Coordinates of C-alpha atoms in Angstrom, one line a residue:
M1 CA 186.0 3.7 39.9
R2 CA 182.5 4.3 38.7
P3 CA 182.4 1.7 36.0
L4 CA 184.2 -0.8 38.5
R5 CA 181.5 -0.2 41.1
A6 CA 178.8 -0.5 38.5
V7 CA 179.9 -3.5 37.7
L8 CA 180.6 -4.9 41.2
A9 CA 176.8 -3.8 41.8
S10 CA 175.5 -5.3 38.8
I11 CA 177.3 -8.6 39.8
K12 CA 175.7 -8.3 43.4
T13 CA 172.1 -7.8 41.9
R14 CA 172.3 -10.5 39.1
P15 CA 174.9 -13.1 40.3
G16 CA 173.1 -15.7 37.9
V17 CA 174.0 -13.8 34.7
A18 CA 177.2 -12.7 36.2
A19 CA 177.9 -16.4 36.8
I20 CA 176.8 -17.3 33.4
V21 CA 179.2 -14.6 31.6
T22 CA 182.0 -15.8 33.8
L23 CA 182.0 -19.3 32.6
G24 CA 182.1 -18.2 29.1
F25 CA 185.4 -16.1 30.0
A26 CA 186.8 -19.7 31.2
W27 CA 185.6 -21.2 27.8
G28 CA 187.3 -18.4 25.9
V29 CA 190.5 -18.0 27.6
V30 CA 191.5 -21.5 26.6
I31 CA 193.3 -21.9 23.1
H32 CA 192.5 -25.7 22.2
Q33 CA 194.4 -27.6 19.6
V34 CA 192.4 -28.1 16.6
G35 CA 191.4 -31.6 15.0
W36 CA 189.5 -32.4 11.6
A37 CA 186.3 -30.9 12.5
Q38 CA 187.8 -27.5 13.5
L39 CA 190.1 -27.4 10.4
A40 CA 186.9 -28.3 8.0
H41 CA 185.4 -25.3 9.5
F42 CA 188.6 -23.2 9.1
A43 CA 188.9 -24.4 5.4
Q44 CA 185.7 -23.4 4.6
V45 CA 186.3 -20.0 6.0
R46 CA 189.2 -19.3 4.0
A47 CA 187.6 -20.6 0.8
F48 CA 184.8 -18.2 1.6
A49 CA 187.2 -15.4 2.1
D50 CA 188.5 -16.0 -1.3
G51 CA 185.1 -16.2 -2.9
E52 CA 185.0 -20.1 -3.0
A53 CA 182.9 -23.0 -2.1
Q54 CA 185.6 -25.7 -2.6
I55 CA 188.4 -26.2 -0.1
D56 CA 191.1 -27.6 -2.5
R57 CA 194.0 -25.9 -1.2
W58 CA 193.3 -27.0 2.2
H59 CA 192.0 -30.4 2.0
W60 CA 194.7 -32.4 3.1
E61 CA 194.4 -30.5 6.7
T62 CA 191.2 -32.5 7.5
N63 CA 189.4 -35.4 6.5
D64 CA 186.2 -34.2 7.2
K65 CA 185.8 -33.8 3.6
A66 CA 184.1 -34.8 0.4
W67 CA 185.2 -35.3 -3.2
V68 CA 182.1 -34.0 -5.5
D69 CA 182.9 -33.1 -9.3
G70 CA 186.4 -32.9 -9.1
H71 CA 186.7 -30.7 -6.1
F72 CA 187.1 -31.0 -2.4
Y73 CA 184.3 -29.3 0.2
S74 CA 183.9 -29.5 3.8
V75 CA 181.2 -31.7 5.0
K76 CA 179.9 -29.4 7.7
G77 CA 176.8 -26.8 7.2
P78 CA 178.1 -23.6 5.8
G79 CA 176.8 -21.5 8.8
T80 CA 179.8 -21.5 11.0
A81 CA 182.1 -20.7 8.2
A82 CA 179.6 -17.7 6.9
L83 CA 179.7 -16.3 10.4
A84 CA 183.6 -16.2 10.9
T85 CA 184.4 -15.2 7.4
L86 CA 184.5 -11.5 7.8
P87 CA 186.2 -11.6 11.2
Y88 CA 188.6 -13.9 9.7
M89 CA 189.1 -11.2 6.7
A90 CA 189.6 -8.8 9.3
I91 CA 192.2 -10.7 10.9
E92 CA 194.0 -11.0 7.6
A93 CA 193.8 -7.3 6.9
L94 CA 195.2 -6.3 10.4
D95 CA 198.1 -8.5 9.7
G96 CA 196.7 -11.2 12.3
D97 CA 199.0 -13.5 10.9
K98 CA 202.1 -12.1 12.2
L99 CA 200.3 -12.1 15.7
A100 CA 199.6 -15.8 15.2
R101 CA 203.5 -16.7 14.8
A102 CA 204.4 -15.0 17.5
A103 CA 202.2 -16.5 19.6
V104 CA 203.1 -19.9 18.0
E105 CA 206.6 -19.1 18.8
N106 CA 205.6 -18.4 22.7
E107 CA 204.2 -21.6 22.8
R108 CA 206.8 -23.6 21.5
R109 CA 208.8 -22.3 24.4
T110 CA 206.6 -24.0 26.9
A111 CA 207.3 -27.7 28.5
H112 CA 204.7 -29.3 26.7
P113 CA 203.9 -27.5 23.0
K114 CA 200.5 -29.0 21.8
W115 CA 199.6 -26.9 18.5
H116 CA 201.8 -29.1 16.3
P117 CA 199.3 -31.7 15.2
D118 CA 201.3 -34.7 15.9
S119 CA 205.0 -35.6 16.5
V120 CA 204.7 -38.3 13.6
V121 CA 203.6 -37.6 10.4
P122 CA 200.3 -39.5 9.9
L123 CA 201.1 -40.7 6.2
E124 CA 197.9 -42.5 5.4
N125 CA 196.2 -39.1 5.6
M126 CA 198.8 -36.9 3.8
G127 CA 198.9 -39.0 0.6
Y128 CA 202.1 -41.0 1.8
D129 CA 204.2 -38.0 1.5
V130 CA 206.5 -36.9 4.2
H131 CA 206.9 -33.5 2.9
R132 CA 203.4 -32.7 2.6
G133 CA 202.9 -33.9 5.7
L134 CA 205.6 -31.4 7.6
R135 CA 204.0 -28.7 5.4
V136 CA 200.6 -29.5 6.4
Q137 CA 201.7 -29.9 10.1
A138 CA 203.2 -26.3 10.2
R139 CA 200.1 -24.6 8.6
V140 CA 198.1 -26.2 11.0
E141 CA 200.1 -24.8 14.1
D142 CA 200.5 -21.5 12.4
G143 CA 196.6 -21.3 12.1
T144 CA 195.5 -22.6 15.4
P145 CA 195.9 -19.0 17.1
I146 CA 193.6 -17.8 14.3
V147 CA 190.9 -20.3 14.9
W148 CA 191.1 -19.0 18.4
P149 CA 189.2 -16.0 17.9
L150 CA 186.7 -17.2 15.3
T151 CA 185.9 -20.0 18.0
L152 CA 185.0 -16.9 20.6
I153 CA 182.6 -15.9 17.7
A154 CA 181.0 -19.1 16.5
A155 CA 181.0 -21.1 20.0
V156 CA 181.9 -19.2 23.0
I157 CA 179.4 -16.1 22.8
P158 CA 176.5 -18.6 21.5
G159 CA 177.3 -20.7 24.4
V160 CA 176.8 -17.9 26.9
L161 CA 173.6 -16.6 25.1
L162 CA 172.4 -20.5 25.1
L163 CA 172.8 -20.8 28.9
L164 CA 171.5 -17.4 29.2
G165 CA 168.3 -18.8 27.7
V166 CA 168.2 -21.9 29.4
R167 CA 168.4 -19.8 32.6
W168 CA 165.4 -17.7 31.4
A169 CA 163.3 -20.8 30.7
A170 CA 164.1 -22.8 33.7
D171 CA 163.3 -20.1 36.0
R172 CA 159.8 -19.8 34.3
F173 CA 159.2 -23.2 35.6
V174 CA 161.0 -23.0 38.9
P175 CA 161.9 -19.6 40.0
G176 CA 165.5 -19.1 41.3
Y177 CA 166.9 -22.6 40.0
G178 CA 167.5 -21.4 36.6
T179 CA 170.8 -20.4 37.0
A180 CA 171.8 -23.9 38.9
A181 CA 170.5 -25.6 35.8
A182 CA 172.4 -23.4 33.1
I183 CA 175.9 -23.4 35.2
T184 CA 175.6 -27.4 35.6
L185 CA 174.7 -27.5 31.8
G186 CA 177.8 -25.7 30.7
L187 CA 180.0 -27.0 33.5
A188 CA 179.0 -30.8 33.7
T189 CA 178.0 -31.9 30.3
I190 CA 179.9 -32.1 27.1
M191 CA 178.7 -28.6 26.7
M192 CA 181.5 -27.5 28.7
T193 CA 184.4 -28.7 26.2
F194 CA 182.0 -27.9 23.0
A195 CA 181.4 -24.4 23.9
A196 CA 185.2 -23.6 23.7
E197 CA 186.1 -25.7 20.3
C198 CA 185.4 -24.5 16.8
F199 CA 182.5 -26.9 16.3
S200 CA 178.9 -25.8 15.3
H201 CA 177.1 -28.1 17.8
V202 CA 176.6 -25.2 20.4
I203 CA 175.4 -23.0 18.1
S204 CA 173.2 -24.8 16.4
A205 CA 171.9 -26.0 19.7
G206 CA 171.0 -22.5 21.0
L207 CA 169.4 -21.5 17.9
A208 CA 166.9 -24.8 17.9
F209 CA 166.7 -23.8 22.1
A210 CA 165.6 -20.3 21.1
A211 CA 162.8 -21.5 18.8
F212 CA 161.6 -23.6 21.6
C213 CA 161.8 -20.4 24.0
V214 CA 159.5 -18.2 21.5
L215 CA 156.9 -20.8 21.3
M216 CA 156.6 -21.3 25.1
K217 CA 156.3 -17.3 25.1
E218 CA 153.8 -17.5 22.4
R219 CA 151.4 -19.9 24.6
D220 CA 151.6 -17.5 27.2
G221 CA 149.1 -15.1 25.4
P222 CA 146.6 -14.9 22.3
A223 CA 147.7 -17.1 19.5
R224 CA 150.3 -15.3 17.3
R225 CA 151.3 -16.6 14.0
W226 CA 154.3 -14.0 13.8
M227 CA 155.9 -15.8 16.8
V228 CA 155.2 -19.4 15.2
F229 CA 157.0 -18.2 12.0
A230 CA 160.0 -16.4 14.1
A231 CA 160.3 -20.0 15.8
G232 CA 160.4 -21.8 12.3
L233 CA 162.9 -19.3 11.3
L234 CA 165.3 -20.2 14.5
A235 CA 164.8 -23.9 13.6
G236 CA 165.7 -23.4 9.9
L237 CA 168.7 -21.5 10.6
A238 CA 169.8 -24.0 13.2
L239 CA 169.8 -26.6 10.3
T240 CA 172.2 -24.0 8.4
F241 CA 174.6 -24.8 11.1
E242 CA 174.4 -28.3 11.8
F243 CA 172.4 -30.5 9.5
Q244 CA 171.3 -33.1 12.4
T245 CA 169.8 -30.2 14.2
G246 CA 166.8 -30.1 12.0
L247 CA 165.3 -33.2 14.0
V248 CA 164.7 -30.5 16.7
G249 CA 162.6 -28.5 14.1
V250 CA 160.4 -31.6 13.2
V251 CA 159.2 -32.1 16.7
L252 CA 158.9 -28.3 17.8
I253 CA 156.5 -28.3 14.8
V254 CA 154.4 -30.5 16.8
Y255 CA 154.7 -28.4 20.1
A256 CA 153.6 -25.4 17.8
L257 CA 150.4 -26.9 16.7
L258 CA 149.1 -28.1 20.0
R259 CA 147.5 -25.1 20.3
T260 CA 143.6 -25.7 19.0
S261 CA 143.5 -22.7 17.2
D262 CA 144.1 -22.3 13.3
R263 CA 146.4 -25.1 13.3
V264 CA 146.8 -25.1 9.3
R265 CA 148.0 -21.3 9.4
R266 CA 150.2 -22.0 12.2
A267 CA 151.8 -24.9 10.4
G268 CA 152.2 -22.7 7.3
A269 CA 153.8 -19.9 9.3
Y270 CA 156.3 -22.6 10.9
T271 CA 157.2 -24.1 7.8
A272 CA 157.7 -20.7 5.7
G273 CA 160.1 -19.5 8.4
A274 CA 161.8 -23.1 8.7
V275 CA 162.2 -22.8 4.7
L276 CA 163.5 -19.0 5.0
G277 CA 166.0 -20.1 7.6
A278 CA 167.5 -23.0 5.9
A279 CA 168.0 -20.7 2.9
P280 CA 171.3 -20.1 3.3
T281 CA 172.3 -23.8 2.9
L282 CA 170.1 -24.2 0.0
A283 CA 171.8 -21.4 -1.8
F284 CA 175.2 -22.6 -1.0
N285 CA 174.2 -26.1 -2.1
T286 CA 172.9 -24.5 -5.6
W287 CA 176.5 -22.3 -5.5
A288 CA 178.6 -25.3 -4.9
F289 CA 176.7 -28.3 -6.4
G290 CA 174.1 -26.7 -8.8
D291 CA 171.5 -28.6 -6.5
P292 CA 169.7 -26.8 -3.4
L293 CA 169.0 -30.2 -2.0
K294 CA 172.3 -32.0 -2.3
L295 CA 174.8 -32.3 0.3
A296 CA 178.4 -32.9 0.4
Y297 CA 177.7 -35.4 3.2
S298 CA 176.6 -37.6 0.9
D299 CA 180.2 -37.9 -0.9
A300 CA 182.5 -37.8 2.3
V301 CA 185.8 -38.9 2.3
T302 CA 186.5 -42.7 3.8
F303 CA 189.8 -42.9 3.2
P304 CA 192.0 -40.1 1.4
G305 CA 194.8 -42.5 -0.1
R306 CA 197.5 -40.9 -2.2
S307 CA 194.7 -38.8 -3.8
G308 CA 193.1 -37.5 -1.1
H309 CA 189.7 -39.2 -2.1
D310 CA 190.8 -42.8 -2.8
V311 CA 187.5 -44.1 -1.1
L312 CA 184.5 -42.1 -0.7
G313 CA 181.0 -43.3 0.8
L314 CA 181.7 -42.6 4.6
N315 CA 177.9 -42.0 5.3
S316 CA 176.7 -44.3 2.5
D317 CA 174.9 -46.9 4.6
G318 CA 171.1 -46.0 5.3
F319 CA 170.0 -42.4 5.3
F320 CA 173.4 -40.4 5.5
G321 CA 175.0 -43.0 7.4
I322 CA 171.8 -43.9 9.9
T323 CA 170.4 -47.0 9.8
V324 CA 168.4 -49.1 12.0
P325 CA 169.2 -48.3 15.9
R326 CA 171.1 -51.0 17.2
L327 CA 171.3 -52.3 21.0
D328 CA 175.2 -52.6 21.2
S329 CA 175.1 -48.8 20.1
A330 CA 172.8 -47.5 22.6
T331 CA 174.7 -49.7 25.1
D332 CA 177.7 -48.0 24.2
L333 CA 176.1 -44.6 24.4
L334 CA 175.3 -44.8 28.0
F335 CA 177.9 -47.1 29.2
A336 CA 181.2 -47.0 27.3
G337 CA 184.4 -45.1 28.7
R338 CA 183.0 -42.0 27.2
G339 CA 179.3 -42.7 28.1
L340 CA 176.7 -40.4 29.2
L341 CA 176.3 -42.7 32.5
V342 CA 179.9 -42.8 33.0
L343 CA 181.3 -39.4 32.4
T344 CA 178.2 -37.1 33.1
P345 CA 175.6 -38.9 35.2
I346 CA 174.0 -35.7 36.0
V347 CA 172.2 -36.1 32.7
V348 CA 170.3 -38.9 34.6
M349 CA 169.0 -36.2 37.0
A350 CA 168.0 -33.8 33.9
V351 CA 165.8 -36.8 32.7
V352 CA 164.4 -37.2 36.3
G353 CA 163.7 -33.7 36.5
V354 CA 161.8 -33.8 33.0
F355 CA 159.6 -36.3 34.3
L356 CA 158.9 -34.2 37.6
M357 CA 158.2 -31.3 35.3
R358 CA 155.2 -33.5 33.5
R359 CA 153.1 -33.1 36.7
T360 CA 152.3 -29.6 35.6
H361 CA 153.8 -28.5 32.6
R362 CA 152.9 -31.6 30.1
A363 CA 153.1 -30.1 27.0
E364 CA 156.7 -28.5 27.6
A365 CA 157.7 -31.9 29.4
N366 CA 156.6 -34.2 26.5
T367 CA 158.4 -32.0 24.0
I368 CA 161.8 -32.2 25.8
L369 CA 161.6 -36.0 26.2
A370 CA 160.6 -36.1 22.6
I371 CA 163.6 -34.4 21.4
A372 CA 166.0 -36.5 23.9
A373 CA 164.2 -39.6 22.6
V374 CA 164.5 -38.8 18.8
Y375 CA 168.3 -38.0 19.6
F376 CA 169.0 -41.2 21.2
I377 CA 167.4 -43.3 18.6
Y378 CA 168.9 -41.4 15.7
N379 CA 172.5 -41.6 17.6
S380 CA 171.9 -45.3 18.4
G381 CA 171.5 -45.7 14.5
Y382 CA 174.7 -43.8 13.4
W383 CA 177.8 -45.9 12.0
L384 CA 179.8 -44.0 14.3
P385 CA 177.7 -43.2 17.8
Y386 CA 180.5 -40.9 19.5
G387 CA 181.1 -38.9 16.1
G388 CA 184.8 -39.6 16.5
G389 CA 187.1 -38.7 19.2
T390 CA 184.9 -36.6 21.7
P391 CA 184.3 -36.5 25.3
G392 CA 180.9 -37.7 25.2
P393 CA 178.3 -38.6 22.2
R394 CA 178.4 -35.3 20.6
F395 CA 175.5 -35.7 18.5
L396 CA 173.4 -35.3 21.5
I397 CA 174.1 -32.0 22.4
P398 CA 171.1 -30.4 20.7
A399 CA 169.1 -32.1 23.4
L400 CA 171.1 -31.2 26.5
P401 CA 170.0 -27.4 26.8
F402 CA 166.4 -29.0 26.6
L403 CA 167.0 -31.7 29.2
A404 CA 168.8 -29.2 31.3
I405 CA 165.3 -27.2 32.2
G406 CA 164.6 -30.6 34.4
L407 CA 168.1 -30.0 36.1
A408 CA 165.9 -26.6 37.8
Y409 CA 163.4 -29.3 39.4
A410 CA 166.1 -31.8 40.2
Y411 CA 167.8 -29.4 42.1
R412 CA 164.4 -28.4 44.2
R413 CA 163.4 -31.4 44.8
L414 CA 166.4 -33.6 44.8
P415 CA 169.4 -31.4 46.1
A416 CA 171.8 -33.6 47.3
L417 CA 171.6 -36.5 44.9
T418 CA 171.6 -33.9 41.8
L419 CA 174.8 -31.9 43.4
G420 CA 176.4 -35.4 44.0
L421 CA 176.1 -36.4 40.3
A422 CA 177.0 -33.0 38.9
I423 CA 180.3 -32.9 41.1
P424 CA 182.1 -35.9 39.2
S425 CA 180.4 -34.7 36.0
A426 CA 182.1 -31.4 36.4
L427 CA 185.1 -32.9 37.7
F428 CA 185.5 -35.4 34.5
M429 CA 184.4 -32.2 32.0
L430 CA 187.2 -30.1 33.7
V431 CA 189.9 -31.9 33.6
G432 CA 189.0 -32.9 29.9
S433 CA 189.0 -29.5 28.8
L434 CA 192.1 -28.8 30.9
T435 CA 194.2 -31.7 29.1
Y436 CA 192.5 -32.6 25.7
P437 CA 189.0 -33.3 25.5
L438 CA 188.8 -34.7 21.6
I439 CA 190.0 -38.3 22.9
G440 CA 189.7 -41.5 21.1
K441 CA 189.1 -45.1 21.9
Q442 CA 192.5 -45.2 24.2
G443 CA 190.1 -43.9 27.2
I444 CA 190.1 -41.4 29.4
G445 CA 192.7 -42.7 31.6
T446 CA 194.8 -40.3 29.0
W447 CA 193.5 -37.4 30.7
A448 CA 194.7 -38.3 34.2
D449 CA 198.0 -39.2 32.8
W450 CA 198.6 -35.7 31.0
L451 CA 197.3 -33.8 33.9
V452 CA 199.9 -35.5 36.1
Q453 CA 202.7 -34.8 33.3
G454 CA 201.2 -31.4 33.1
R455 CA 200.4 -31.6 29.4
I456 CA 197.5 -29.1 29.6
E457 CA 196.0 -27.0 26.9
H458 CA 197.5 -23.6 26.6
T459 CA 195.6 -20.0 26.9
A460 CA 195.4 -16.6 26.0
L461 CA 198.2 -15.9 28.5
T462 CA 200.6 -18.7 26.5
A463 CA 200.2 -16.8 23.3
L464 CA 201.5 -13.5 25.2
G465 CA 204.5 -15.2 26.3
V466 CA 203.6 -17.0 29.6
T467 CA 205.5 -20.2 29.3
N468 CA 204.4 -21.8 32.9
A469 CA 201.5 -23.8 31.8
W470 CA 199.8 -23.8 35.2
L471 CA 200.3 -19.7 35.6
A472 CA 198.8 -19.6 32.0
L473 CA 195.7 -21.7 33.4
A474 CA 195.3 -19.4 36.3
P475 CA 192.6 -17.2 35.0
F476 CA 190.4 -20.2 33.6
V477 CA 190.4 -22.1 37.2
A478 CA 189.8 -18.7 38.8
A479 CA 186.9 -17.9 36.5
I480 CA 185.4 -21.4 37.1
V481 CA 185.5 -20.8 40.8
V482 CA 184.0 -17.5 40.6
A483 CA 181.2 -18.7 38.4
I484 CA 180.5 -21.6 41.0
I485 CA 180.3 -19.2 44.1
L486 CA 178.0 -16.8 42.0
A487 CA 175.8 -19.6 41.0
V488 CA 175.7 -20.6 44.4
R489 CA 174.5 -17.1 45.5
A490 CA 172.1 -17.1 42.7
T491 CA 170.2 -20.2 43.9
P492 CA 167.9 -20.5 47.2
A493 CA 169.0 -22.7 50.1
T494 CA 167.2 -26.0 49.9
L495 CA 167.3 -28.7 52.5
F496 CA 169.3 -31.8 52.1
A497 CA 166.4 -34.2 52.9
D498 CA 167.7 -36.8 50.2
Y499 CA 170.9 -37.0 51.6
R500 CA 170.5 -40.9 52.2
V501 CA 169.8 -41.5 48.8
A502 CA 172.4 -39.2 47.4
V503 CA 175.6 -41.1 49.2
P504 CA 174.6 -44.6 48.0
A505 CA 173.9 -43.2 44.1
V506 CA 177.4 -41.7 44.0
L507 CA 178.9 -44.9 45.3
G508 CA 176.6 -46.7 42.4
W509 CA 177.8 -44.3 39.7
A510 CA 181.5 -45.0 40.7
C511 CA 180.9 -48.6 40.4
I512 CA 179.1 -48.3 36.9
S513 CA 182.2 -46.2 35.8
A514 CA 184.5 -48.8 36.4
L515 CA 182.8 -51.8 35.6
A516 CA 180.4 -50.8 32.8
P517 CA 182.9 -50.0 30.2
T518 CA 184.3 -53.4 30.3
L519 CA 180.8 -54.8 29.4
A520 CA 180.3 -52.3 26.5
R521 CA 183.7 -52.9 24.8
Y522 CA 183.6 -49.7 22.7
E523 CA 187.0 -48.6 23.9
I524 CA 189.7 -49.7 26.6
S525 CA 188.2 -50.5 29.9
P526 CA 189.3 -48.8 33.1
L527 CA 190.4 -52.3 34.2
N528 CA 192.8 -52.9 31.1
R529 CA 196.5 -52.0 31.8
G530 CA 197.2 -48.9 30.1
N531 CA 193.9 -47.1 31.2
Q532 CA 193.9 -47.6 35.1
S533 CA 194.4 -44.0 35.4
V534 CA 190.8 -43.4 34.9
L535 CA 190.2 -45.3 38.2
W536 CA 191.9 -42.2 40.4
L537 CA 189.4 -40.0 38.2
I538 CA 186.4 -41.8 39.5
A539 CA 187.6 -42.0 42.7
A540 CA 188.1 -38.3 43.0
G541 CA 184.9 -37.5 41.6
A542 CA 183.3 -39.9 44.0
L543 CA 185.2 -38.6 47.1
L544 CA 184.7 -34.9 46.2
S545 CA 181.3 -35.4 45.4
L546 CA 180.7 -37.3 49.2
L547 CA 182.9 -34.9 50.9
T548 CA 180.9 -31.7 49.5
I549 CA 177.3 -33.1 50.0
T550 CA 178.2 -34.0 53.7
A551 CA 179.8 -31.0 54.7
L552 CA 176.7 -29.3 53.7
R553 CA 174.6 -31.8 55.2
L554 CA 176.4 -31.1 58.6
R555 CA 176.5 -27.4 58.1
E556 CA 172.7 -27.7 57.4
G557 CA 172.1 -29.6 60.6
R558 CA 174.3 -26.8 62.8
T559 CA 172.2 -23.8 61.2
Q560 CA 168.8 -25.8 61.0
P561 CA 167.4 -23.8 64.3
K562 CA 168.2 -20.5 62.8
V563 CA 166.5 -21.5 59.5
Q564 CA 163.2 -22.4 61.5
A565 CA 163.5 -19.3 63.6
G566 CA 163.5 -17.3 60.1
A567 CA 161.4 -17.5 57.1
P568 CA 160.4 -21.0 55.7
E569 CA 162.4 -23.0 53.6
P570 CA 160.8 -24.9 50.4
V571 CA 159.8 -28.2 51.5
V572 CA 161.7 -31.1 49.6
G573 CA 159.2 -33.4 48.1
R574 CA 156.3 -31.4 47.6
E575 CA 155.0 -29.1 44.7
L576 CA 155.3 -25.3 45.6
A577 CA 152.5 -22.7 44.9
F578 CA 154.2 -21.6 41.6
D579 CA 153.6 -24.7 40.1
E580 CA 150.2 -24.2 38.4
P581 CA 149.5 -26.7 35.5
R582 CA 149.6 -26.1 32.1
S583 CA 148.5 -27.9 28.9

């Protein structure tokens, strides 16, 4: 009983940390079906376990691959695979494949088995060989339970650490609101889905954000070049996991040099750390291609055909597929069916919060805005803005933890508006996580349809033999509810003085979500036949939001005399004493 009492006491004294850990549990309990990106990482893991760089034996499982000098390679950075190789070898040594097959047998007994890739063999991706396609699909199905524990190591745990870092950073600027910012990042943005998938975005973003935190800490005291070196090391490691995260490192070196003391040596320390952090990538490239600066990305397969590499050059335009930013891509990133303003309008409040932050912490706020702008411009110039079938623009993930600091300001200054936009954002991400987040241009109406049909994702309980999908999902739902309750307990009470602004803002979001995708034309509009189910999701998000903030406003009105009789509440719309200006 003593350990249980200790845990309960810890939850009572540190509800913010408990909220983040509980959300991490929710991420980890779901076993998502896998796609090309996860399988590219998994192929690299198995290749590393066999002492190889090439993925020739597994290349038909994914089209996120490259063809270089007669061999296939994963186009992903080597960091995620390197991190997961030893755990994979341990799973193999402990006969984990037998447990995986047992889990697959349990999953097949459910009403909607989902780990099998497709009911129809995609012949154009299997060399036009039906038998090969069936064998590959069976291997993918059997491998899904093995990818799950690797996801815990490469995505879920790093995601929890990232949220803890966001909480720490946000509390430095707006004490008490760090938990709200972190939980909103993890629940109401595409972090919700990618922290539970075997992608490298979350861990790379976490390393880059850690570099920012180290530099912020260094600015609190005398100049310390070893901390600048450590920040560069973390930024370099981020690049090892996801090449595009190197853009954060470029912005952060400017932030590191804002201190006027000894800029040359500070730049040298940061650069030396970054090169050391990137050393695993340089070593892998030398091993695989004989050239430390060559990336498989430049020889990515466009169309596999019969050979698996019939057409190359997927990213041949511009610089690795990045050209001049295009207005239509920028519009799609914001207003398409999977756009930021449609699915996760809470991002708007994060940006607003960062601008509020500029009044007192200009250097940090400008750094955050620069990172957000760089990634949006880069993403607008990439030939595939959403990075394939994803619940939002995944290439913008590195900027999200930085922007999340702005949520702390937004919750304090504009609580009703911020909560009002966080609720539909969280609803969309939850529904996507419950069904299948990696959708394509068919539109998010698929989520609503699958939710009604009960075609939901399986969990660890499914692997253990629970065949009722909703019962298997109970730990996930319970963990989400508990995380929200704990986050509320960890956040100071704030008056909803902006309620009259929040109501029209939520209604305006609903109109944008319903109408804007028709103008963006990137995918099926909610007004088109076959995708109108998304209108139910929009209506549900708006209704849930309005009911929640209205109920809180009414409760606030009933308890207002008690609040006035006690300790004074923070005044909305006014800077508080802890906002001391910083350079």
